[in-house]
Short mmCIF file of C-alpha atoms and ligand atoms in Angstrom, two decimals:
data_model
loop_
_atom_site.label_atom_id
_atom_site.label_comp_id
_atom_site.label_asym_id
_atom_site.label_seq_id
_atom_site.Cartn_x
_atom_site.Cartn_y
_atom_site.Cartn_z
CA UNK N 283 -3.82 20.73 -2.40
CA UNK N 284 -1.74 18.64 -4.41
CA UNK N 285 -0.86 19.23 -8.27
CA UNK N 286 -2.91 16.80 -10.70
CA UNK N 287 -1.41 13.54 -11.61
CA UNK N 288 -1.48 12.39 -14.89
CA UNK N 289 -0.92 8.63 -15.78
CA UNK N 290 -1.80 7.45 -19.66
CA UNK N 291 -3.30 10.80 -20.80
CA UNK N 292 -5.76 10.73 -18.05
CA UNK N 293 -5.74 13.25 -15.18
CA UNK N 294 -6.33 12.57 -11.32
CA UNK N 295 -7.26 15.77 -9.38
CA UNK N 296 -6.52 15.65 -5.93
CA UNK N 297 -9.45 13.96 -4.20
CA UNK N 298 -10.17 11.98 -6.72
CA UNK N 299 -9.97 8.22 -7.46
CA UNK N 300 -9.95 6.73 -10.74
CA UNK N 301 -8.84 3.52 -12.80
CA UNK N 302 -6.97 3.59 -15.85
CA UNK N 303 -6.19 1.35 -18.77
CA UNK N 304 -2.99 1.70 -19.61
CA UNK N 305 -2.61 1.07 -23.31
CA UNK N 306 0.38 -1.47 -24.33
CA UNK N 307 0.60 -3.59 -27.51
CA UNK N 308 -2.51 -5.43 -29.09
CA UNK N 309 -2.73 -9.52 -28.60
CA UNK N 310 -2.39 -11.27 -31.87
CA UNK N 311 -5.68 -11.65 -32.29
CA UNK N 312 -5.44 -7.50 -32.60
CA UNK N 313 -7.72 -7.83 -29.38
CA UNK N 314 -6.27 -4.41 -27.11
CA UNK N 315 -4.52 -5.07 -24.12
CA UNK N 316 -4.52 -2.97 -21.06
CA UNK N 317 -2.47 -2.98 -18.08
CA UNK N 318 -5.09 -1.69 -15.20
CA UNK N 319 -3.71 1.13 -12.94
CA UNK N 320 -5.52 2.94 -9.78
CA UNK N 321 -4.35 6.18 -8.84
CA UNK N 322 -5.79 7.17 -5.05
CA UNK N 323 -4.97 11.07 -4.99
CA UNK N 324 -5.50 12.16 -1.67
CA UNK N 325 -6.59 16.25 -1.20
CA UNK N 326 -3.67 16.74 0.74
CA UNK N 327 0.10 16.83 -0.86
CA UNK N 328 2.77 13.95 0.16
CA UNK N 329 4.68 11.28 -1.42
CA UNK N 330 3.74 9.68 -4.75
CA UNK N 331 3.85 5.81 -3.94
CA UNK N 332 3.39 3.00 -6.25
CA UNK N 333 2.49 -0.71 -5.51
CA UNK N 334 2.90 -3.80 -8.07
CA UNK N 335 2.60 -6.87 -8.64
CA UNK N 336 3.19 -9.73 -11.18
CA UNK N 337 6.23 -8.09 -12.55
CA UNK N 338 6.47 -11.97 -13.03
CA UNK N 339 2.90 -12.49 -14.98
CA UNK N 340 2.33 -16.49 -12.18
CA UNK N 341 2.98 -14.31 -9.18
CA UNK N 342 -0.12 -13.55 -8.12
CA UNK N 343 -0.28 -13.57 -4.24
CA UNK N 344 0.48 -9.74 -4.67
CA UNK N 345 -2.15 -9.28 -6.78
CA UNK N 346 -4.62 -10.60 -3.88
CA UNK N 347 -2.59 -8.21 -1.77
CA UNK N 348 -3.63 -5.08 -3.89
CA UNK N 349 -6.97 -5.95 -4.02
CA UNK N 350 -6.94 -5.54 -0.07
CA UNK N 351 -5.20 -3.09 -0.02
CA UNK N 352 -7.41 -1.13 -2.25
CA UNK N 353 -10.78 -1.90 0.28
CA UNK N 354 -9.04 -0.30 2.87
CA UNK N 355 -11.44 2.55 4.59
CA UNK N 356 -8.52 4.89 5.39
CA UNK N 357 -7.19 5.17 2.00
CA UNK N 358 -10.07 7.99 1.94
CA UNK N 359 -7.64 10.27 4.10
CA UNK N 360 -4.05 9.57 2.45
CA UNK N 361 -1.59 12.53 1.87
CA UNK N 362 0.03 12.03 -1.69
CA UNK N 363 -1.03 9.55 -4.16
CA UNK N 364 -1.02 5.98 -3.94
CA UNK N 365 -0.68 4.03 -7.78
CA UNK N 366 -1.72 0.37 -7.88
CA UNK N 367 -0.94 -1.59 -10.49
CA UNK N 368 -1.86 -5.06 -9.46
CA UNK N 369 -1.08 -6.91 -12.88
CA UNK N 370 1.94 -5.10 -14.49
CA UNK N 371 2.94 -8.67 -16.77
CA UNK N 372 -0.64 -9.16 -18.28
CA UNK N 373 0.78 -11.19 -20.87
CA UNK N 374 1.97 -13.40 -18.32
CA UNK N 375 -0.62 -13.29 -15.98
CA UNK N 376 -3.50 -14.40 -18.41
CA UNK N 377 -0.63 -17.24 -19.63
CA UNK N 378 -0.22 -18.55 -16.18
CA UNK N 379 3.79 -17.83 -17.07
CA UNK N 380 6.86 -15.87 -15.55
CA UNK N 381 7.48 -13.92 -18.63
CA UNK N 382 5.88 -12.78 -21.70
CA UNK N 383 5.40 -14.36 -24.90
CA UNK N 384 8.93 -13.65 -26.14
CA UNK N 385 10.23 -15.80 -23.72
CA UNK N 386 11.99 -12.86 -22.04
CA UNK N 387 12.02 -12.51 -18.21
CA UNK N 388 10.15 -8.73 -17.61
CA UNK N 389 12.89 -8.31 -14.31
CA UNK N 390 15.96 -8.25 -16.34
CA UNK N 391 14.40 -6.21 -19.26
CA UNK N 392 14.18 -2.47 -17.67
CA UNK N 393 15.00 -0.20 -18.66
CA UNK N 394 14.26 -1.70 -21.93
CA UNK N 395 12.93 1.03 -24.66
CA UNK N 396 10.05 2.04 -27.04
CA UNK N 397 11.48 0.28 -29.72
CA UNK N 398 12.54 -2.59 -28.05
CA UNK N 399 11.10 -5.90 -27.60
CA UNK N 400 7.82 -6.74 -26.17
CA UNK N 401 10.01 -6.85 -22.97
CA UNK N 402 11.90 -4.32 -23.44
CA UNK N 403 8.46 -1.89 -24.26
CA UNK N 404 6.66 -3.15 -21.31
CA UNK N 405 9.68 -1.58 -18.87
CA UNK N 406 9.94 1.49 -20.96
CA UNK N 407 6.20 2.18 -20.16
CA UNK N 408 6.12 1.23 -16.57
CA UNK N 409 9.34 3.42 -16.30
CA UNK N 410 7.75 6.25 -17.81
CA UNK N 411 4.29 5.96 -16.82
CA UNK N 412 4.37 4.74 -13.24
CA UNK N 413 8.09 5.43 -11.59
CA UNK N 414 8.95 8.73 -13.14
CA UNK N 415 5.38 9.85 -12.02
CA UNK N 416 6.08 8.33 -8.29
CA UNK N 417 8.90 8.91 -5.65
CA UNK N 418 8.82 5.60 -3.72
CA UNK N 419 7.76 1.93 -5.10
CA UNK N 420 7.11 -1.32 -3.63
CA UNK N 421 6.78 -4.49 -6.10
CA UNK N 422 4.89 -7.08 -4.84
CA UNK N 423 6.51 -10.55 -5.97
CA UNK N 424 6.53 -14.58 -4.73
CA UNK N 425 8.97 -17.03 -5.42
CA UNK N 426 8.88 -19.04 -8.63
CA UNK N 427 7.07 -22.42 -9.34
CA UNK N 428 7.05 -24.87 -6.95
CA UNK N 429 9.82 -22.43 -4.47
CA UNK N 430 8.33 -21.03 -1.87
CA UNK N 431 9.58 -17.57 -0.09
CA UNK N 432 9.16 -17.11 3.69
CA UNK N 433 7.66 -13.69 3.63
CA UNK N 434 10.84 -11.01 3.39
CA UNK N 435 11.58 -7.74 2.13
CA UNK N 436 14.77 -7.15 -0.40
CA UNK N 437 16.48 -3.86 -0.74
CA UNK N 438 19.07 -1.93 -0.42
CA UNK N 439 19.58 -1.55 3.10
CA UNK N 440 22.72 1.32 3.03
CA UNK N 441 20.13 3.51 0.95
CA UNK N 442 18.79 5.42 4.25
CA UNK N 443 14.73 5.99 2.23
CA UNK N 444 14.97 2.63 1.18
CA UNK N 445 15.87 0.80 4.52
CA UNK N 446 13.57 3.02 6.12
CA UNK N 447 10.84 1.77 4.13
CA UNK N 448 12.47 -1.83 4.06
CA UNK N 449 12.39 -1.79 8.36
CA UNK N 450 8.60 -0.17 8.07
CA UNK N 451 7.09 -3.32 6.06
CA UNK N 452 7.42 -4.89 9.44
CA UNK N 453 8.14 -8.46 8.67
CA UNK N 454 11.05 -10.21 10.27
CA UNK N 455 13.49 -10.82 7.33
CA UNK N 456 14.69 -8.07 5.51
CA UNK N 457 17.49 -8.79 2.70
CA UNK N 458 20.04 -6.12 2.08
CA UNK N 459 19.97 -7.15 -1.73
CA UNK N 460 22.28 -5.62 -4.41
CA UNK N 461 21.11 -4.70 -7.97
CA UNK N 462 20.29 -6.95 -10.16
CA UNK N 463 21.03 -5.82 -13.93
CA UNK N 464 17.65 -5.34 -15.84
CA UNK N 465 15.35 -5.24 -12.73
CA UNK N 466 12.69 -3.09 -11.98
CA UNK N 467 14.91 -2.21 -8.69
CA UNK N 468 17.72 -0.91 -10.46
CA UNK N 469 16.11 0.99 -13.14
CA UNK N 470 14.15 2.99 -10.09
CA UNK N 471 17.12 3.61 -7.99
CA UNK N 472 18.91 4.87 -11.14
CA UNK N 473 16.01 7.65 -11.39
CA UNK N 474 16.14 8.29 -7.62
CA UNK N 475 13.39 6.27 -6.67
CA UNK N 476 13.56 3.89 -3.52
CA UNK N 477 11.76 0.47 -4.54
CA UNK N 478 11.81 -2.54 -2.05
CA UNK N 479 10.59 -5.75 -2.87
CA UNK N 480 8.58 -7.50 -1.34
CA UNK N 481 9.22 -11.99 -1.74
CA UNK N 482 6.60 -14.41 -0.15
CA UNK N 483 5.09 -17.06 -0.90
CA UNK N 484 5.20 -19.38 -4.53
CA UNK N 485 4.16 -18.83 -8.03
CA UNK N 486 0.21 -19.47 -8.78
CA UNK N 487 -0.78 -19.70 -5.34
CA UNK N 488 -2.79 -17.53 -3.00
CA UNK N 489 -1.09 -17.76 1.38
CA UNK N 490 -3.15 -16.12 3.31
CA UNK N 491 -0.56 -15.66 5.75
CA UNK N 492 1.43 -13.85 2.87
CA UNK N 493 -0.97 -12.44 1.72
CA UNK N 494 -2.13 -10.69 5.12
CA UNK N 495 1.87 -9.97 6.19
CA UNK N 496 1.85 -8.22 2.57
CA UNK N 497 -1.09 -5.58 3.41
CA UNK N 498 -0.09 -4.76 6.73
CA UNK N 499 3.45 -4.34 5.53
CA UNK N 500 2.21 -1.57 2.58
CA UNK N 501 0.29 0.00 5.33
CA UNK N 502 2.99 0.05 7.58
CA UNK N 503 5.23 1.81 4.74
CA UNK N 504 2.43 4.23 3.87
CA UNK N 505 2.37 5.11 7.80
CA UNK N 506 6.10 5.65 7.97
CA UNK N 507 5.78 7.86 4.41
CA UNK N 508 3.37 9.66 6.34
CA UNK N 509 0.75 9.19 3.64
CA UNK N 510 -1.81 7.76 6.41
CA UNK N 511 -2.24 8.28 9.85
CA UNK N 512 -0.37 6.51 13.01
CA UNK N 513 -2.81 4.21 14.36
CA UNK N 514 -3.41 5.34 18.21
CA UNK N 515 -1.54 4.78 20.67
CA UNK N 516 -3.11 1.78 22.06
CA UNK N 517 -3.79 0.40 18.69
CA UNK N 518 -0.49 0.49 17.77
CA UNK N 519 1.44 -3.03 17.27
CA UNK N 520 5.30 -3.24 18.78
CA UNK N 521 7.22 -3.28 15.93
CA UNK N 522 8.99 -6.43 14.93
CA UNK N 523 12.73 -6.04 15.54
CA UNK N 524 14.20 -7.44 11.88
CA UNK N 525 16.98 -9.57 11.78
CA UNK N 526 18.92 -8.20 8.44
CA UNK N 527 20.51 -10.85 5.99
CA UNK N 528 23.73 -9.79 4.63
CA UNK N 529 24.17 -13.13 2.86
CA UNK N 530 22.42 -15.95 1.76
CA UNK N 531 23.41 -19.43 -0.07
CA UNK N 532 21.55 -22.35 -1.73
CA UNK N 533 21.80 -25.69 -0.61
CA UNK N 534 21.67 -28.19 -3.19
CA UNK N 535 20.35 -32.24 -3.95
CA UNK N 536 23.40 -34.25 -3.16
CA UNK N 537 21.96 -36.83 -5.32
CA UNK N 538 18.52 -36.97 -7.10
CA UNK N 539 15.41 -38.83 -5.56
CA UNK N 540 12.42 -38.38 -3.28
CA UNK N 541 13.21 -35.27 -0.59
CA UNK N 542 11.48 -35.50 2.76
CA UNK N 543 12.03 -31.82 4.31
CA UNK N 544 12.73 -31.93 8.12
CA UNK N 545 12.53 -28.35 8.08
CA UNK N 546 9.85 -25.96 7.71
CA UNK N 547 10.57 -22.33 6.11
CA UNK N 548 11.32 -19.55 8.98
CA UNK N 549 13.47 -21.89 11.03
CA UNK N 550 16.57 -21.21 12.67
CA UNK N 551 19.01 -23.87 11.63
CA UNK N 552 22.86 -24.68 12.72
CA UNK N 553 25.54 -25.85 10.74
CA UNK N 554 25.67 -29.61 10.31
CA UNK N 555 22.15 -29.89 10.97
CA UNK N 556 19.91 -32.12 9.38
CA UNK N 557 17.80 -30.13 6.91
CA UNK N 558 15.69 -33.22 4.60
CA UNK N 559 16.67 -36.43 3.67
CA UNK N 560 16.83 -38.09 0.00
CA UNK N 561 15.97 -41.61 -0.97
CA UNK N 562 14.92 -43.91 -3.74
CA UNK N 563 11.49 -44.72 -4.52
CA UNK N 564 12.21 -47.82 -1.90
CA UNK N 565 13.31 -46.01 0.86
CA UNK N 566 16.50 -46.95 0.34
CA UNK N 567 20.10 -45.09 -0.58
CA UNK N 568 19.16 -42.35 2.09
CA UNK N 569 21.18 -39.86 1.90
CA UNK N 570 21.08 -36.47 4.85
CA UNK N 571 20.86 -33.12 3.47
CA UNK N 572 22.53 -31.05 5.82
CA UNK N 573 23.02 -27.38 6.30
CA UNK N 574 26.20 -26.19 5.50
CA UNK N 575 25.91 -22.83 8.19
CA UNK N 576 23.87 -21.39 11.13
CA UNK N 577 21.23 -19.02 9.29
CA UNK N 578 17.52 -19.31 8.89
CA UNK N 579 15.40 -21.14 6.23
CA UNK N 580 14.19 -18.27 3.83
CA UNK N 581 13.61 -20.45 1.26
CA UNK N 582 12.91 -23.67 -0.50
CA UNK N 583 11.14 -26.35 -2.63
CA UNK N 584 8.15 -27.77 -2.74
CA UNK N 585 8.53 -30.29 -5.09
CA UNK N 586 9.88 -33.26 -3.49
CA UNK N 587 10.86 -34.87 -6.88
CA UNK N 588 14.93 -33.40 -7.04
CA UNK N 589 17.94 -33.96 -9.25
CA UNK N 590 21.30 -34.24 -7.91
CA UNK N 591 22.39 -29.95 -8.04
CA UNK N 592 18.43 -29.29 -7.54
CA UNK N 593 18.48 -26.23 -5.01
CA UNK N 594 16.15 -26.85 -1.96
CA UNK N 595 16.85 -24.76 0.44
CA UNK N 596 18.01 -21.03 0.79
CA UNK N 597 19.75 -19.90 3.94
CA UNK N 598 20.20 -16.63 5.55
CA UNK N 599 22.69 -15.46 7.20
CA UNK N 600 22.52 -12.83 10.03
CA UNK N 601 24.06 -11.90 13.55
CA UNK N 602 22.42 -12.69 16.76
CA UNK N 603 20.15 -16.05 16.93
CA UNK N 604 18.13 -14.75 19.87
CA UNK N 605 16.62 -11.78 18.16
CA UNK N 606 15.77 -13.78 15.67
CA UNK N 607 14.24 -15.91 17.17
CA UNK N 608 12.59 -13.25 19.38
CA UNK N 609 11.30 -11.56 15.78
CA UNK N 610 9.85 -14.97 14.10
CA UNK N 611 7.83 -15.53 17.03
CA UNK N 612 5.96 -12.31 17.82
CA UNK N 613 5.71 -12.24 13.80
CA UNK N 614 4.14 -15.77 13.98
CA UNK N 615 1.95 -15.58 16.84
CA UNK N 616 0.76 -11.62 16.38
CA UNK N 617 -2.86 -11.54 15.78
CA UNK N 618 -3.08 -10.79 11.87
CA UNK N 619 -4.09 -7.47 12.08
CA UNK N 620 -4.78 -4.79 14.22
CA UNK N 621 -8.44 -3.64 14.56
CA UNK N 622 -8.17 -0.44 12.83
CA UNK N 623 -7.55 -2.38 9.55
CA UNK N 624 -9.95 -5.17 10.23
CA UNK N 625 -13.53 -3.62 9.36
CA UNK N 626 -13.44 -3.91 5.37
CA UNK N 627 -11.55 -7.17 6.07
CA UNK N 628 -13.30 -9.26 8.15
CA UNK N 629 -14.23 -11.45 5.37
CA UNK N 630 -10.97 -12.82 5.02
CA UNK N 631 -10.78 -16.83 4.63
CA UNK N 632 -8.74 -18.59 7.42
CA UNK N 633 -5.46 -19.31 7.73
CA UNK N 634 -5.11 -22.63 6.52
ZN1 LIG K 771 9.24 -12.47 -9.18
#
């Protein structure tokens, strides 16, 4: 058996399963606000792993990914402790908006302080209530409004816990992605503890096929922790061979106008290659966006409405084209899950 867990004052014996309001600072209207946490402490000792979303309060295809997560029948036998915190930006989230009230952007506040801004407090509590009580982290995140994310992992890649857990998410893009000052990343690795990151997906959106890449992946991370079982033998999927992107650049609108993308996100694309086109509201002026290196599409807009310096697409860079193209398609044509997670799920909608 495990030690107890304690989160907000409130204690979680092992075996037990219990959700916590986490008290932060009152709405103006002096109504309290909460940020909701889960704690899953399994009867046998292990790793202390916690998953979040809406760091960013309009990223919300995590929070759909927590909620799955959380039906899952063979959370009932983890090792460890699993804390969920599917909302950590609830200012934002009930806002519909990136960041809180202040204006400030919760990423680059960590490791902000008690006394600090409404920012700045909100890191200082998930620091000190949620990381410093875990040993591993994965936060859950999408890309902003109207930019969509093919589904990737970021991290740290020549941390040897973090790229293990960055290779077990099992999607095909994984990002070795340095710190960025004020994140949630680099105020975890600073305590010791490996976070990835998990990008897919657009602001204030639910993808199903995001969504469903996103609860296998925490599964797969929680298998490799050894927090729940190997599925057997026969069960078990190959795993997708990554292709790792050292670097990445943003294309941008050569003028402004109407874009029509010729490219989908998750496609392989050579240098010189024609990646949209942009024209007036005629048809006219066209002018070729093109790609300025071989790489893959991990990135882009949706909003076909662009200004001249507008970035629309984000391209990878990595080694080898026919792994990667290898790892896009078994990612793309895999059936969705393997049938050891699919009981509590088969209500899913489709894959539209
Ligand atoms: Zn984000």
């Amino acid at each position: 058996m495990g030690d107890a867990f304690t989160i907000g004052g409130v204690t979680v014996s092992p075996g037990q399963r219990k959700t916590i309001d986490l008290p932060f600072v009152d709405l103006s209207l002096k109504t309290p606000m909460t940020i909701p946490v889960q704690v899953i402490h399994g009867r046998r000792p292990g790793p202390r792993l916690f998953v979040n979303a809406a760091i960013h309060g309009d990223e919300i295809n995590g929070v759909e990914i927590i909620c799955r997560l959380l039906k899952l029948g063979a959370l009932k036998r983890i090792r460890g402790v699993l804390v969920a915190v599917p909302v950590v930006n609830v200012f934002g989230f009930v806002s519909l908006s990136r960041n809180l009230p202040d204006r400030r952007d919760l990423n680059r506040s960590f490791p902000g302080s008690a006394r600090g801004s409404l920012a700045g407090r909100l890191a200082n509590l998930f620091l000190s209530e949620i990381v410093a009580n875990c040993t591993h982290g994965i936060d859950l995140h999408t890309g902003a409004i109207h930019r969509d994310n093919y589904p990737q992992i970021r991290a740290n890649l020549d941390h040897g816990e973090t790229a293990r857990m960055a290779l077990a998410f099992g999607v095909p893009l994984v990002i070795n992605s340095g710190f960025r000052e004020g994140s949630l990343r680099e105020a975890a690795d600073r305590r010791d503890v490996p976070v990835i990151v998990y990008e897919a997906s657009e602001a204030l959106r639910f993808d199903e096929f995001a969504i469903r890449a996103g609860v296998r992946g925490v599964v797969g991370v929680m298998r490799e922790l050894g927090m729940l079982r190997e599925p057997s033998r026969l069960r078990k999927r190959k795993p997708v061979e990554p292709m790792l992107v050292r670097s990445s650049t943003w294309v941008r609108a050569p003028q402004s106008g109407i874009l029509r993308r010729a490219v989908a996100l998750g496609k392989l694309v050579k240098k010189g290659g024609r990646l949209g086109v942009i024209a007036d509201p005629f048809g006219g002026n066209e002018v070729e966006v093109l790609c300025p290196a071989d790489g893959i599409v991990i990135g882009g807009t949706n909003l076909p409405l662009v200004h001249e310096g507008d970035a629309l697409y984000h391209i990878g860079r990595f080694e080898g084209t026919q792994v990667a193209a290898r790892a896009m398609d078994a990612f793309e044509n895999d059936p969705v899950y393997e049938e050891e997670l699919a009981p509590t799920l088969d209500d899913e909608p489709p894959i539209v």
